[in-house]
Each structure stands twice: as C-alpha cells, then as structure tokens.
PDB file of N, CA, C and O in Angstrom:
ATOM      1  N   UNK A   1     187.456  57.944 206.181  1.00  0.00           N
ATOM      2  CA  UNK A   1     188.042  59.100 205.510  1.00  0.00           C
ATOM      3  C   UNK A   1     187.062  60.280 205.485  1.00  0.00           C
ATOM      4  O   UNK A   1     185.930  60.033 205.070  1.00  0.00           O
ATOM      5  N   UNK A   2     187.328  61.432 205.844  1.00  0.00           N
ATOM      6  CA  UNK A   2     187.064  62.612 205.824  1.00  0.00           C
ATOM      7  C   UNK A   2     185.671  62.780 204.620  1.00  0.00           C
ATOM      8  O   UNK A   2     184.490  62.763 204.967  1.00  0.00           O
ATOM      9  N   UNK A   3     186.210  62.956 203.006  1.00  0.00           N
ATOM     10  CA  UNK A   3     185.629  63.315 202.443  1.00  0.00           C
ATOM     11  C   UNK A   3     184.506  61.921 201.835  1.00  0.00           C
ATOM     12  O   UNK A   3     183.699  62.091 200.922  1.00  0.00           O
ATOM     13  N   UNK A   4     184.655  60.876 202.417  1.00  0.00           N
ATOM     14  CA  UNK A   4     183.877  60.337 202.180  1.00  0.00           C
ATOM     15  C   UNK A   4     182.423  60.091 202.647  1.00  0.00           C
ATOM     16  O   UNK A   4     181.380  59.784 202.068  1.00  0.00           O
ATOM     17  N   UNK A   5     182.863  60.416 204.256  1.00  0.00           N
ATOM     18  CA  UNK A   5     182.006  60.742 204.999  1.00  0.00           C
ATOM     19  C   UNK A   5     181.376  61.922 205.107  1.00  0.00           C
ATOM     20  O   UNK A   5     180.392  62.048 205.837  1.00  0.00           O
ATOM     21  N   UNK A   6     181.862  62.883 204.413  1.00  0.00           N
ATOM     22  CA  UNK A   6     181.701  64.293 203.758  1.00  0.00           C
ATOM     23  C   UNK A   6     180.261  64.076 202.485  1.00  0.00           C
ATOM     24  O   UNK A   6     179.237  64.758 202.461  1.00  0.00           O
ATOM     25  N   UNK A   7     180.654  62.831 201.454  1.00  0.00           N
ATOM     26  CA  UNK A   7     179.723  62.978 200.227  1.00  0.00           C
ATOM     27  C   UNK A   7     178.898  62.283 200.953  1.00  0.00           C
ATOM     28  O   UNK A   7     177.875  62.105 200.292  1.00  0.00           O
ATOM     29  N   UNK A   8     178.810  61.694 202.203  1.00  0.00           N
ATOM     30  CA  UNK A   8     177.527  60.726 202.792  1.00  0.00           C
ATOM     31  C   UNK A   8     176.489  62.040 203.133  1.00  0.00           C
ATOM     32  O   UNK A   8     175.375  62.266 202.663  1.00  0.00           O
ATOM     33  N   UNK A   9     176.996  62.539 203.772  1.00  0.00           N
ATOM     34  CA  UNK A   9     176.290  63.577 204.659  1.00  0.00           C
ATOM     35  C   UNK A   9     175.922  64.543 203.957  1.00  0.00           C
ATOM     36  O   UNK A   9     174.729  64.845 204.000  1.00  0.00           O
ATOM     37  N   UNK A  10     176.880  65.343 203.068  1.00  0.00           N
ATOM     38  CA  UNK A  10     175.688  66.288 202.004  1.00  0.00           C
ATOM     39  C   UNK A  10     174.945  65.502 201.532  1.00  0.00           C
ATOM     40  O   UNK A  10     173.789  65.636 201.932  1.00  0.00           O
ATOM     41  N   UNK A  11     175.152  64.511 200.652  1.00  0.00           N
ATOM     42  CA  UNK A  11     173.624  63.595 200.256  1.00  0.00           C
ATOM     43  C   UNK A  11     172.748  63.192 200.662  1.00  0.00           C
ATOM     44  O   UNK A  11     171.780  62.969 199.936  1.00  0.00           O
ATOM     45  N   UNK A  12     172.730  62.895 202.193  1.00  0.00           N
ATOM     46  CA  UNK A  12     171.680  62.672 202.911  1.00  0.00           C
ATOM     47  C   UNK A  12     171.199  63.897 203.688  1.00  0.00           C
ATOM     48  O   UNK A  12     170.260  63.580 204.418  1.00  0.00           O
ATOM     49  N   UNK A  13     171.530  65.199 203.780  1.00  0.00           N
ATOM     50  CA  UNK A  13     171.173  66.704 203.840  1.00  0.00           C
ATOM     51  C   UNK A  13     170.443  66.912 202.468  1.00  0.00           C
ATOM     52  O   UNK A  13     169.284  67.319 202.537  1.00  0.00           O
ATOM     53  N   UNK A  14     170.997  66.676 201.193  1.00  0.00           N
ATOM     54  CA  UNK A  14     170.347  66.941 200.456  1.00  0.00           C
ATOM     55  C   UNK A  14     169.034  66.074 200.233  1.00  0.00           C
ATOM     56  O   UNK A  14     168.059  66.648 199.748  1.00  0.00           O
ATOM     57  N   UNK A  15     168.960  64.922 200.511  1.00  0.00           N
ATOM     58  CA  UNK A  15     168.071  64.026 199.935  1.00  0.00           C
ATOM     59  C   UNK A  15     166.374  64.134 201.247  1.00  0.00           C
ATOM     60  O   UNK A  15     165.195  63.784 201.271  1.00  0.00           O
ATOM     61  N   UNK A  16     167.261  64.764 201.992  1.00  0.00           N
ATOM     62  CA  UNK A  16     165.853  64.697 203.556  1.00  0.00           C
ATOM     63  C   UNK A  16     165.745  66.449 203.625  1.00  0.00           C
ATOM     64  O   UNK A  16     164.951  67.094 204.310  1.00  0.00           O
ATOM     65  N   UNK A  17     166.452  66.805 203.002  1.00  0.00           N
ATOM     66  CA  UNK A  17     166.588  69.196 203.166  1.00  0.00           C
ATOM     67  C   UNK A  17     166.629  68.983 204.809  1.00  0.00           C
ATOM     68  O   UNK A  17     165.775  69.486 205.540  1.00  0.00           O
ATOM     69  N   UNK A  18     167.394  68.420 205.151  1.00  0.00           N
ATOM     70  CA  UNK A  18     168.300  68.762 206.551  1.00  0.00           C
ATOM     71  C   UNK A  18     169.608  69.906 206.436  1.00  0.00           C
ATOM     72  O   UNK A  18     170.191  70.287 205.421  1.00  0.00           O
ATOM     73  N   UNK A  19     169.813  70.266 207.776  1.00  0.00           N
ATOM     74  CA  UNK A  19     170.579  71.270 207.553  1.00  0.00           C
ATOM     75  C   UNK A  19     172.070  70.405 207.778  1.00  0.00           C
ATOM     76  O   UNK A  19     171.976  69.615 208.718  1.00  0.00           O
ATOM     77  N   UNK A  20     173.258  70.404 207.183  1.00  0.00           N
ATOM     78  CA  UNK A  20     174.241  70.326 207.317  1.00  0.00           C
ATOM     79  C   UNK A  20     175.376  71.264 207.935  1.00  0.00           C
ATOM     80  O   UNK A  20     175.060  72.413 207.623  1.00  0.00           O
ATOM     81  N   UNK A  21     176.758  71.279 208.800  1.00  0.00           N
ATOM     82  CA  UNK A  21     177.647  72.143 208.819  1.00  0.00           C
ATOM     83  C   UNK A  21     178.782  71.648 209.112  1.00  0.00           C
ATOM     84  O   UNK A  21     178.906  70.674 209.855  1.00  0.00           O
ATOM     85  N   UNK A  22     179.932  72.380 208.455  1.00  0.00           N
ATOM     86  CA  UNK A  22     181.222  71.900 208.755  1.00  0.00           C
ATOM     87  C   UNK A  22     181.862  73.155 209.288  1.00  0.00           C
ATOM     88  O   UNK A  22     181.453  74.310 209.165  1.00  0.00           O
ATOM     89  N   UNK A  23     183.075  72.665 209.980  1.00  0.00           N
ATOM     90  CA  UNK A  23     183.575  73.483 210.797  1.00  0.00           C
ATOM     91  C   UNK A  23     185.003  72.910 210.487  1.00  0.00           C
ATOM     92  O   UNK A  23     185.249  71.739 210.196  1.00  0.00           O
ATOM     93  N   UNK A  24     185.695  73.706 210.576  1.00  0.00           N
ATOM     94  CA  UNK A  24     187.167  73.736 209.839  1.00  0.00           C
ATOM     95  C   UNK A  24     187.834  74.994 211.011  1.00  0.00           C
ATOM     96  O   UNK A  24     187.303  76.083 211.226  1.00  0.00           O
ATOM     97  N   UNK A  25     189.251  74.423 211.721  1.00  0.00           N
ATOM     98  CA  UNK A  25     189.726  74.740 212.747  1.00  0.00           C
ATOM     99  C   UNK A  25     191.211  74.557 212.981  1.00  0.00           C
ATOM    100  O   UNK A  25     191.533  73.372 213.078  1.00  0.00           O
ATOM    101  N   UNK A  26     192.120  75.365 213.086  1.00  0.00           N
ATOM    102  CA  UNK A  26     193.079  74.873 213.236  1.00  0.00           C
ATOM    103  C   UNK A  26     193.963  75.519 214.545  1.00  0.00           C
ATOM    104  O   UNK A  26     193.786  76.576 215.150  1.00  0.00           O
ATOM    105  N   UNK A  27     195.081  74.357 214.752  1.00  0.00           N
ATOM    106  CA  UNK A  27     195.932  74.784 216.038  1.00  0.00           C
ATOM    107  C   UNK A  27     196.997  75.827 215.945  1.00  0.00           C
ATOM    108  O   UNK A  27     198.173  75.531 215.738  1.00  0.00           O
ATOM    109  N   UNK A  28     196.635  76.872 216.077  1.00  0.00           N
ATOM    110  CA  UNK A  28     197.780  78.296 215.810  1.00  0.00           C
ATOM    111  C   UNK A  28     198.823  78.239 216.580  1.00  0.00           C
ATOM    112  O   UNK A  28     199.727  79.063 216.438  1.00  0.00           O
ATOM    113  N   UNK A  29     198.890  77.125 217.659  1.00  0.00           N
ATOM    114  CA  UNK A  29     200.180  76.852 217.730  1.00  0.00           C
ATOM    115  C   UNK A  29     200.997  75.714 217.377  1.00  0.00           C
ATOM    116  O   UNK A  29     202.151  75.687 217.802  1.00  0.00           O
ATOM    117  N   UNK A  30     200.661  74.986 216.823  1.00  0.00           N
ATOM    118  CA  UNK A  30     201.223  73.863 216.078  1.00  0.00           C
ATOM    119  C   UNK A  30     202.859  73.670 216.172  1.00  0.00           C
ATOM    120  O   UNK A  30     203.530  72.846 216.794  1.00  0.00           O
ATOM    121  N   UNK A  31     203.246  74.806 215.268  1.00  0.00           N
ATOM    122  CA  UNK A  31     204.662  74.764 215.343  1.00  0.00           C
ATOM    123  C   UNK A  31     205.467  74.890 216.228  1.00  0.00           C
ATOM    124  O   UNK A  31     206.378  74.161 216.621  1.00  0.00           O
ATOM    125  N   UNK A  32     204.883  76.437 216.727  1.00  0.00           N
ATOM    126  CA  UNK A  32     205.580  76.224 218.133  1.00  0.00           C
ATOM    127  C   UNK A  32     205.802  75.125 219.342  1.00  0.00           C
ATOM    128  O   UNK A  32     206.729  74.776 220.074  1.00  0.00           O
ATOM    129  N   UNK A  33     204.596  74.825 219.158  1.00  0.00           N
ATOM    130  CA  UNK A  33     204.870  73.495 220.190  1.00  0.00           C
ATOM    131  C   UNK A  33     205.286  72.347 219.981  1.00  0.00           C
ATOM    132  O   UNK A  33     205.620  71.583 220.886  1.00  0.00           O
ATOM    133  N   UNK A  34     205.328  72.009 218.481  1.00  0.00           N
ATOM    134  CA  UNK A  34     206.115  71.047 217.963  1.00  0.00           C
ATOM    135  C   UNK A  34     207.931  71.026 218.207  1.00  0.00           C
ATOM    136  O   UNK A  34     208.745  70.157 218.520  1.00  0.00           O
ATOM    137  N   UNK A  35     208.000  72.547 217.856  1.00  0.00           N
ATOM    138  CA  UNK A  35     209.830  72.950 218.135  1.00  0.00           C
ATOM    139  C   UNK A  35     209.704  72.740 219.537  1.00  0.00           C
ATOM    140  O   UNK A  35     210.682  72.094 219.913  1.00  0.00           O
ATOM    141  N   UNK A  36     208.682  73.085 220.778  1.00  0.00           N
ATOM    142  CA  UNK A  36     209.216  73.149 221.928  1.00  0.00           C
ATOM    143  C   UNK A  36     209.335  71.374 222.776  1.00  0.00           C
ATOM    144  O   UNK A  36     210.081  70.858 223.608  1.00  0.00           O
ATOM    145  N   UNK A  37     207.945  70.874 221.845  1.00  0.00           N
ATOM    146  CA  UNK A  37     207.860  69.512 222.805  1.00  0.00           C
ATOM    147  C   UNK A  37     208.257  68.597 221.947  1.00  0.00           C
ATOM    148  O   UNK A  37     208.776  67.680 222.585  1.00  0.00           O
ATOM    149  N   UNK A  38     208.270  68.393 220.822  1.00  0.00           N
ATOM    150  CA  UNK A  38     209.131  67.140 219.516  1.00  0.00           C
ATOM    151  C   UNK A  38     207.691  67.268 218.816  1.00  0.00           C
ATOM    152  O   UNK A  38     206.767  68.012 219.143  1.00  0.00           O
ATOM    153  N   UNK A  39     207.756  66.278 217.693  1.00  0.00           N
ATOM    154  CA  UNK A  39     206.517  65.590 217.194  1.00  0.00           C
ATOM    155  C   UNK A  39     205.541  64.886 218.140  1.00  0.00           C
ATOM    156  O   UNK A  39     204.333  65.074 218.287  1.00  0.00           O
ATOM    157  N   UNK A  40     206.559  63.829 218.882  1.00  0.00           N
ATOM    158  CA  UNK A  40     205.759  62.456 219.024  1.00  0.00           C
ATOM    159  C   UNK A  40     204.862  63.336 220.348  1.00  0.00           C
ATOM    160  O   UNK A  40     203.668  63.059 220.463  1.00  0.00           O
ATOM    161  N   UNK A  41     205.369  64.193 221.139  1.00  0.00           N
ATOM    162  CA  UNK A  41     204.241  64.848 222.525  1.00  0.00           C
ATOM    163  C   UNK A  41     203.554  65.835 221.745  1.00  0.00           C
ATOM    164  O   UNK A  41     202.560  66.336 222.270  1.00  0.00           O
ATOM    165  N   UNK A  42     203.894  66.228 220.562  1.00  0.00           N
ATOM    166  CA  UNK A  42     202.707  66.896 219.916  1.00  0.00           C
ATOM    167  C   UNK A  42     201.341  66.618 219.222  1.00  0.00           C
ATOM    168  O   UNK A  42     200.292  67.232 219.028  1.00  0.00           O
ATOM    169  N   UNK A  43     201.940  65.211 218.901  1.00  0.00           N
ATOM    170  CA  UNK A  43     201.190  64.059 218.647  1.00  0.00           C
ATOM    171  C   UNK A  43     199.805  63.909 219.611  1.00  0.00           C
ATOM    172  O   UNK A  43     198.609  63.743 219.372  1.00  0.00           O
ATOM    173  N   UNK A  44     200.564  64.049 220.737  1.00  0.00           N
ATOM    174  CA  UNK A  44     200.038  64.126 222.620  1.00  0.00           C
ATOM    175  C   UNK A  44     198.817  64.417 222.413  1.00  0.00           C
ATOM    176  O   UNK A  44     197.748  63.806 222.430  1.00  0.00           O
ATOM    177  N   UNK A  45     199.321  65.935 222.124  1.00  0.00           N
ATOM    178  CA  UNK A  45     198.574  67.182 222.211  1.00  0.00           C
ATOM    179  C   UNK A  45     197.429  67.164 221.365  1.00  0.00           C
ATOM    180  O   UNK A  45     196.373  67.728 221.650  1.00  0.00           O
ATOM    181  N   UNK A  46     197.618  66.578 220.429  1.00  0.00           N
ATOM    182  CA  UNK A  46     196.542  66.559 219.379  1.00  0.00           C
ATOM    183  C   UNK A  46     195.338  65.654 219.628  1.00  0.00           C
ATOM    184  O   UNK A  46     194.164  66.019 219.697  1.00  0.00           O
ATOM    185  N   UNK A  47     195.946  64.079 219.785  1.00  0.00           N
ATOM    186  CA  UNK A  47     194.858  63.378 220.230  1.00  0.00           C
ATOM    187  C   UNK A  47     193.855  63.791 221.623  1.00  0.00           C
ATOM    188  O   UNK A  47     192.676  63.497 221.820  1.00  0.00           O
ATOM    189  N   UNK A  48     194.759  64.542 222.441  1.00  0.00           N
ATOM    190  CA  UNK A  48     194.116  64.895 223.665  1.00  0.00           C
ATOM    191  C   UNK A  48     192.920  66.214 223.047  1.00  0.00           C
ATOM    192  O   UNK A  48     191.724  66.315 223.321  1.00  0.00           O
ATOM    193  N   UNK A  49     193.638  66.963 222.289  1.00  0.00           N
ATOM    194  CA  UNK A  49     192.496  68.263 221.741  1.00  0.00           C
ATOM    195  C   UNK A  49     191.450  67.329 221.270  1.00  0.00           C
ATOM    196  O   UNK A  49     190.325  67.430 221.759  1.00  0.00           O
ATOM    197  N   UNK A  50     191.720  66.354 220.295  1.00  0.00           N
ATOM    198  CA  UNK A  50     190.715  65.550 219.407  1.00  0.00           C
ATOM    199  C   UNK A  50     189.750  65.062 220.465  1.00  0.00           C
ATOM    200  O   UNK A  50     188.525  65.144 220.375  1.00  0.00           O
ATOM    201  N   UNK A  51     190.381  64.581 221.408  1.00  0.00           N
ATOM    202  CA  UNK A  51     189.137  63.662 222.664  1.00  0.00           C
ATOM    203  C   UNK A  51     188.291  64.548 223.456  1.00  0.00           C
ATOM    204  O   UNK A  51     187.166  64.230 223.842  1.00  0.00           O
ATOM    205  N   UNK A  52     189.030  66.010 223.763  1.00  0.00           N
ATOM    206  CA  UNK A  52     188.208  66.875 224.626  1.00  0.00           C
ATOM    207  C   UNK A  52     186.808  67.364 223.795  1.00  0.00           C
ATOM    208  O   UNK A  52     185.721  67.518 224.351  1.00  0.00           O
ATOM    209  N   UNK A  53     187.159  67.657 221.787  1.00  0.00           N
ATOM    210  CA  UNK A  53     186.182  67.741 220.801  1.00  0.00           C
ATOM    211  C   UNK A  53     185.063  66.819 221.184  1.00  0.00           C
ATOM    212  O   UNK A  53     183.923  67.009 221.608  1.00  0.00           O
ATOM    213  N   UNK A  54     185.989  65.434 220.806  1.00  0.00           N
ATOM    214  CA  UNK A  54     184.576  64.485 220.882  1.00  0.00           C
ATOM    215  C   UNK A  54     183.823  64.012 222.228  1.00  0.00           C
ATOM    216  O   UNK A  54     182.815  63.305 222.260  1.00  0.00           O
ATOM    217  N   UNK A  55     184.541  64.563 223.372  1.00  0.00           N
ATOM    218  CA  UNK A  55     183.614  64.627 224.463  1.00  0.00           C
ATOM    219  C   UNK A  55     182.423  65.336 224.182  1.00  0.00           C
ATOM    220  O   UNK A  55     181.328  64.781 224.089  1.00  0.00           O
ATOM    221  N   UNK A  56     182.629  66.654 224.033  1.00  0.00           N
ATOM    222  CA  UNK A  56     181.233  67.616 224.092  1.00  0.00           C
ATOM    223  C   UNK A  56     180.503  67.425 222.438  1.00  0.00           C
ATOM    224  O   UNK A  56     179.550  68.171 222.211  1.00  0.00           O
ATOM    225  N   UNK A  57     180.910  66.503 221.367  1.00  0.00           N
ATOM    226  CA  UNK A  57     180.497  66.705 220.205  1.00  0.00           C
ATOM    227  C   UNK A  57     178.821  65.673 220.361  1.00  0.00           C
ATOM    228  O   UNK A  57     178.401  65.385 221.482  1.00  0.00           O
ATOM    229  N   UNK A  58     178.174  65.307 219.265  1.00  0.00           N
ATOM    230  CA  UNK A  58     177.219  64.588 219.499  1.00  0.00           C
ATOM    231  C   UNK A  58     177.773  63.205 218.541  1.00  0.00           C
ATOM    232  O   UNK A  58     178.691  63.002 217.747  1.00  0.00           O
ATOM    233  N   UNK A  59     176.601  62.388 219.143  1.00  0.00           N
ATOM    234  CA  UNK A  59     176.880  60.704 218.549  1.00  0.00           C
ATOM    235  C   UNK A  59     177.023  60.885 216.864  1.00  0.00           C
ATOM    236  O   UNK A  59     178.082  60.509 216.362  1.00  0.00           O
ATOM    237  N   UNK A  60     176.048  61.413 216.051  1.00  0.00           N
ATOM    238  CA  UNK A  60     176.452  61.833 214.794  1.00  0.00           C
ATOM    239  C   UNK A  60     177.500  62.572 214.286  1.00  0.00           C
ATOM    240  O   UNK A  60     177.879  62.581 213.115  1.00  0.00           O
ATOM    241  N   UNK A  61     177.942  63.180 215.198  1.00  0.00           N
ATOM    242  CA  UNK A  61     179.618  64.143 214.448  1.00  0.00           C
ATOM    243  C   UNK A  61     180.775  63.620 214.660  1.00  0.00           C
ATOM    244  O   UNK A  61     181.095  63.044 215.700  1.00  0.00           O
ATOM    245  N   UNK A  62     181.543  63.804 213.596  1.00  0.00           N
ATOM    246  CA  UNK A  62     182.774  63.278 213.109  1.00  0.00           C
ATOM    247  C   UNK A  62     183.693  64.312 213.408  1.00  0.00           C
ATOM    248  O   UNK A  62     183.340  65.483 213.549  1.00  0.00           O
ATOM    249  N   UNK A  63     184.956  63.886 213.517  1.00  0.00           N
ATOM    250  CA  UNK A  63     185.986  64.880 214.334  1.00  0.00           C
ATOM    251  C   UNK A  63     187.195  64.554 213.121  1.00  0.00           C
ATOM    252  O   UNK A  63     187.540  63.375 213.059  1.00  0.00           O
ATOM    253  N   UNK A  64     187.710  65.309 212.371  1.00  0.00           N
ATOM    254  CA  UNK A  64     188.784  64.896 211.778  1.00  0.00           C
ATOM    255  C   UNK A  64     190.078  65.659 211.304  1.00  0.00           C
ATOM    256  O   UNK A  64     190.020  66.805 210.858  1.00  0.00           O
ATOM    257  N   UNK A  65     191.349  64.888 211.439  1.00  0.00           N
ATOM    258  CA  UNK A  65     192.328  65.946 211.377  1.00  0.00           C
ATOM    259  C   UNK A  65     192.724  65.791 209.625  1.00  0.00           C
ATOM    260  O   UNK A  65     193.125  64.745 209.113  1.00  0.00           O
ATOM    261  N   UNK A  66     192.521  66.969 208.962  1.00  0.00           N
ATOM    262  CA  UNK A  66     192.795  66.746 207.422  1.00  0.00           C
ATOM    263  C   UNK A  66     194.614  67.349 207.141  1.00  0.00           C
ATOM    264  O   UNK A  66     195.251  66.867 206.204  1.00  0.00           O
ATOM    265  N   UNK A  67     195.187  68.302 207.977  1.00  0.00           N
ATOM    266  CA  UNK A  67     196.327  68.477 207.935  1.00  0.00           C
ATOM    267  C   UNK A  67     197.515  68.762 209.256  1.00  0.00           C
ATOM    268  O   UNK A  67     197.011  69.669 209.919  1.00  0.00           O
ATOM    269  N   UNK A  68     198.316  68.525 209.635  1.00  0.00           N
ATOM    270  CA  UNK A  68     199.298  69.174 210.535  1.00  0.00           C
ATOM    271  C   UNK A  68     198.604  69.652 211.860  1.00  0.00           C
ATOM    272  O   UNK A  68     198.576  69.302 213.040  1.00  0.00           O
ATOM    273  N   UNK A  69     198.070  70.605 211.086  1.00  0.00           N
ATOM    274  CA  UNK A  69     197.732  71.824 212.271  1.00  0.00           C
ATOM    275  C   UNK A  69     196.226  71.944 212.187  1.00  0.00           C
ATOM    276  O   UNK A  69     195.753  72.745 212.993  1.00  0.00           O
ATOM    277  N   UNK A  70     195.117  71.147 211.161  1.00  0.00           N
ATOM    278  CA  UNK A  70     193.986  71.652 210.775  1.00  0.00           C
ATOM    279  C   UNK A  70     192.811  70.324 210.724  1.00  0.00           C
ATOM    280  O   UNK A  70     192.852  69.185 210.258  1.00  0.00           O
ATOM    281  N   UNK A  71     191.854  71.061 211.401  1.00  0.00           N
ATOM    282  CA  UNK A  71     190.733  69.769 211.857  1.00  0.00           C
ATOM    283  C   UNK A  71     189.305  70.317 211.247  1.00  0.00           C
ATOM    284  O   UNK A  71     189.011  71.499 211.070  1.00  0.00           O
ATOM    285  N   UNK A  72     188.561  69.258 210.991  1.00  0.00           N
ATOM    286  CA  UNK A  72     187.253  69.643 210.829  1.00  0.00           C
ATOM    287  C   UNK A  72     186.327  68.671 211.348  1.00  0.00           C
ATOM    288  O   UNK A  72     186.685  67.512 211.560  1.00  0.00           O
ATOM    289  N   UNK A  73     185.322  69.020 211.534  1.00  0.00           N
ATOM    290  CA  UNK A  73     183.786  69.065 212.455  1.00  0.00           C
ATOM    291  C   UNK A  73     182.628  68.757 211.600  1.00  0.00           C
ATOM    292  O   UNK A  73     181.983  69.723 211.192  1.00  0.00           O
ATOM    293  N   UNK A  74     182.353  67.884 211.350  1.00  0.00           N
ATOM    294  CA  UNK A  74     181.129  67.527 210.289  1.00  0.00           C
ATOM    295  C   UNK A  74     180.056  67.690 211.465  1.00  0.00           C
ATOM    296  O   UNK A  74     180.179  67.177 212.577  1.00  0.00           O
ATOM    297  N   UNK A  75     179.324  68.234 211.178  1.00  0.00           N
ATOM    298  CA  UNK A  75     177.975  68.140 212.106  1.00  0.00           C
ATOM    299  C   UNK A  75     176.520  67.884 211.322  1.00  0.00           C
ATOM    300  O   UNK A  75     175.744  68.801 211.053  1.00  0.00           O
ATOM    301  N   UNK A  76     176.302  66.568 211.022  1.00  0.00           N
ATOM    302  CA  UNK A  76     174.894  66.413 210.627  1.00  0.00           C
ATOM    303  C   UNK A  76     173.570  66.791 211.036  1.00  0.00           C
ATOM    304  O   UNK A  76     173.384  66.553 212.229  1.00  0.00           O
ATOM    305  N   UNK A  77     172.462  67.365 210.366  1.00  0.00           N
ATOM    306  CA  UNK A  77     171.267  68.051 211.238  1.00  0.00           C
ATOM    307  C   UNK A  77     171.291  69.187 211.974  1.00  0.00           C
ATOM    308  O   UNK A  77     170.375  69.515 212.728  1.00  0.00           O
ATOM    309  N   UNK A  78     172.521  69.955 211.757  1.00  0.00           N
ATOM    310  CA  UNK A  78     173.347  70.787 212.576  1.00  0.00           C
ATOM    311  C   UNK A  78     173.059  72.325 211.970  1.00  0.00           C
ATOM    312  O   UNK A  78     173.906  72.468 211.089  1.00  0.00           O
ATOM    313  N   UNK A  79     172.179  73.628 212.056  1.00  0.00           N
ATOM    314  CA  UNK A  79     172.901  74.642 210.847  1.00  0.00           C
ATOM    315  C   UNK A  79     173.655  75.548 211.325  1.00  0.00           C
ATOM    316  O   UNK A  79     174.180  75.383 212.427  1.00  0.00           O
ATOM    317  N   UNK A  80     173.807  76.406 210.769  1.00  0.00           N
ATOM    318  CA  UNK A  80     175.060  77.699 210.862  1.00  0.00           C
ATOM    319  C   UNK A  80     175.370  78.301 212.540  1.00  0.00           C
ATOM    320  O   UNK A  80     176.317  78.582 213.273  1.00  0.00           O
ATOM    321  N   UNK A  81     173.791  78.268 212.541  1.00  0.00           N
ATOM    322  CA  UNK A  81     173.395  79.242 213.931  1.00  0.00           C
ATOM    323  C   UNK A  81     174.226  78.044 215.183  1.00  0.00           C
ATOM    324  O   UNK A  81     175.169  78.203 215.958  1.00  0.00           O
ATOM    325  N   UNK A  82     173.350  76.895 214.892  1.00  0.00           N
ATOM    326  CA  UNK A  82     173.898  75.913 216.004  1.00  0.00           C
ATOM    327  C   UNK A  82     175.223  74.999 215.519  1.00  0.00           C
ATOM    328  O   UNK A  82     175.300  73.886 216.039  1.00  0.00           O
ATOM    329  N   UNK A  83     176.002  75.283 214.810  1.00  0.00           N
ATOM    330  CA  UNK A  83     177.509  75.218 214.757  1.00  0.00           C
ATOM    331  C   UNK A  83     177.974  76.029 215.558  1.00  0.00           C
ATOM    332  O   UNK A  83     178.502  75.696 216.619  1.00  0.00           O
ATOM    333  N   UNK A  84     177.817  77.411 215.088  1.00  0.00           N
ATOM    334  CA  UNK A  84     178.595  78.681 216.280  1.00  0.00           C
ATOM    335  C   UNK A  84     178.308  78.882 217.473  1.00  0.00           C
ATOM    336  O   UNK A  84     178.596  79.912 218.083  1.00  0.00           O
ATOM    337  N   UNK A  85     177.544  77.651 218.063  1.00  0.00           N
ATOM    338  CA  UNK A  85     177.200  77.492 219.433  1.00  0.00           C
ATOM    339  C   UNK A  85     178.003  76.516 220.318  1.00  0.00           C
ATOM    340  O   UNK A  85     177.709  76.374 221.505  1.00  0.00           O
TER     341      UNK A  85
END
C-alpha cells in the first residue's frame, strides 16, 4: 500500500537526513479513452504506462496508482532537483 510505504520512507529520510521525493501524476486523458476504448483496454493502457515508469525508474522506487486517472512516484534518496530529471 501506497501510504505505508510512504511512512517507511519519510522515516527512514528522516532518521539518516536523506533526501526524499514524491511525484504525483496523472493521465489527462483518462476519460476520454476510457469512453473511446471501454474500461477493461483502459485498464491496458494503464498497466502498460505503469511498466514503461518502472522500466526507467530505479530498484528503490515505487510506482503507484492512488486513483482512476492519478499515480505517484516515491523516490527514495532522490531530491527535488533529481525528481525533475
């Protein structure tokens, strides 16, 4: 679960003053492509976005979908500068 793995990682950012970052992202087309292709190939679409993430992500980051249309990016050891990279 998301936020559990969420209180792991600020605590162990906080407990070593590592840098932490999350990244929060969502699919602006969601709906549309839901009305055009159904749920279940949108479904498709999602796991395939999710796998192309965790191709380029690292062995420590977590990939997770918290709503519909909206994902987030835990990146441990990670800060601001090298998130937006």
């Amino acid at each position: 679960p998301y936020w559990k793995k969420l209180e792991i990682e600020v605590s162990r950012s906080r407990r070593l003053k590592l840098p932490l970052s999350i990244v929060h992202f969502a699919m602006d087309t969601y709906q549309t492509t839901s009305k055009r292709l159904g749920p279940a190939a949108t479904d498709d679409v999602i796991r395939e976005i999710a796998q192309e993430i965790s191709k380029t992500a690292r062995l420590t980051d977590s990939v997770y979908r918290l709503e519909e249309n909206l994902f987030a990016l835990v990146l441990p050891h990670c800060s601001a500068s090298g998130a937006s990279v």
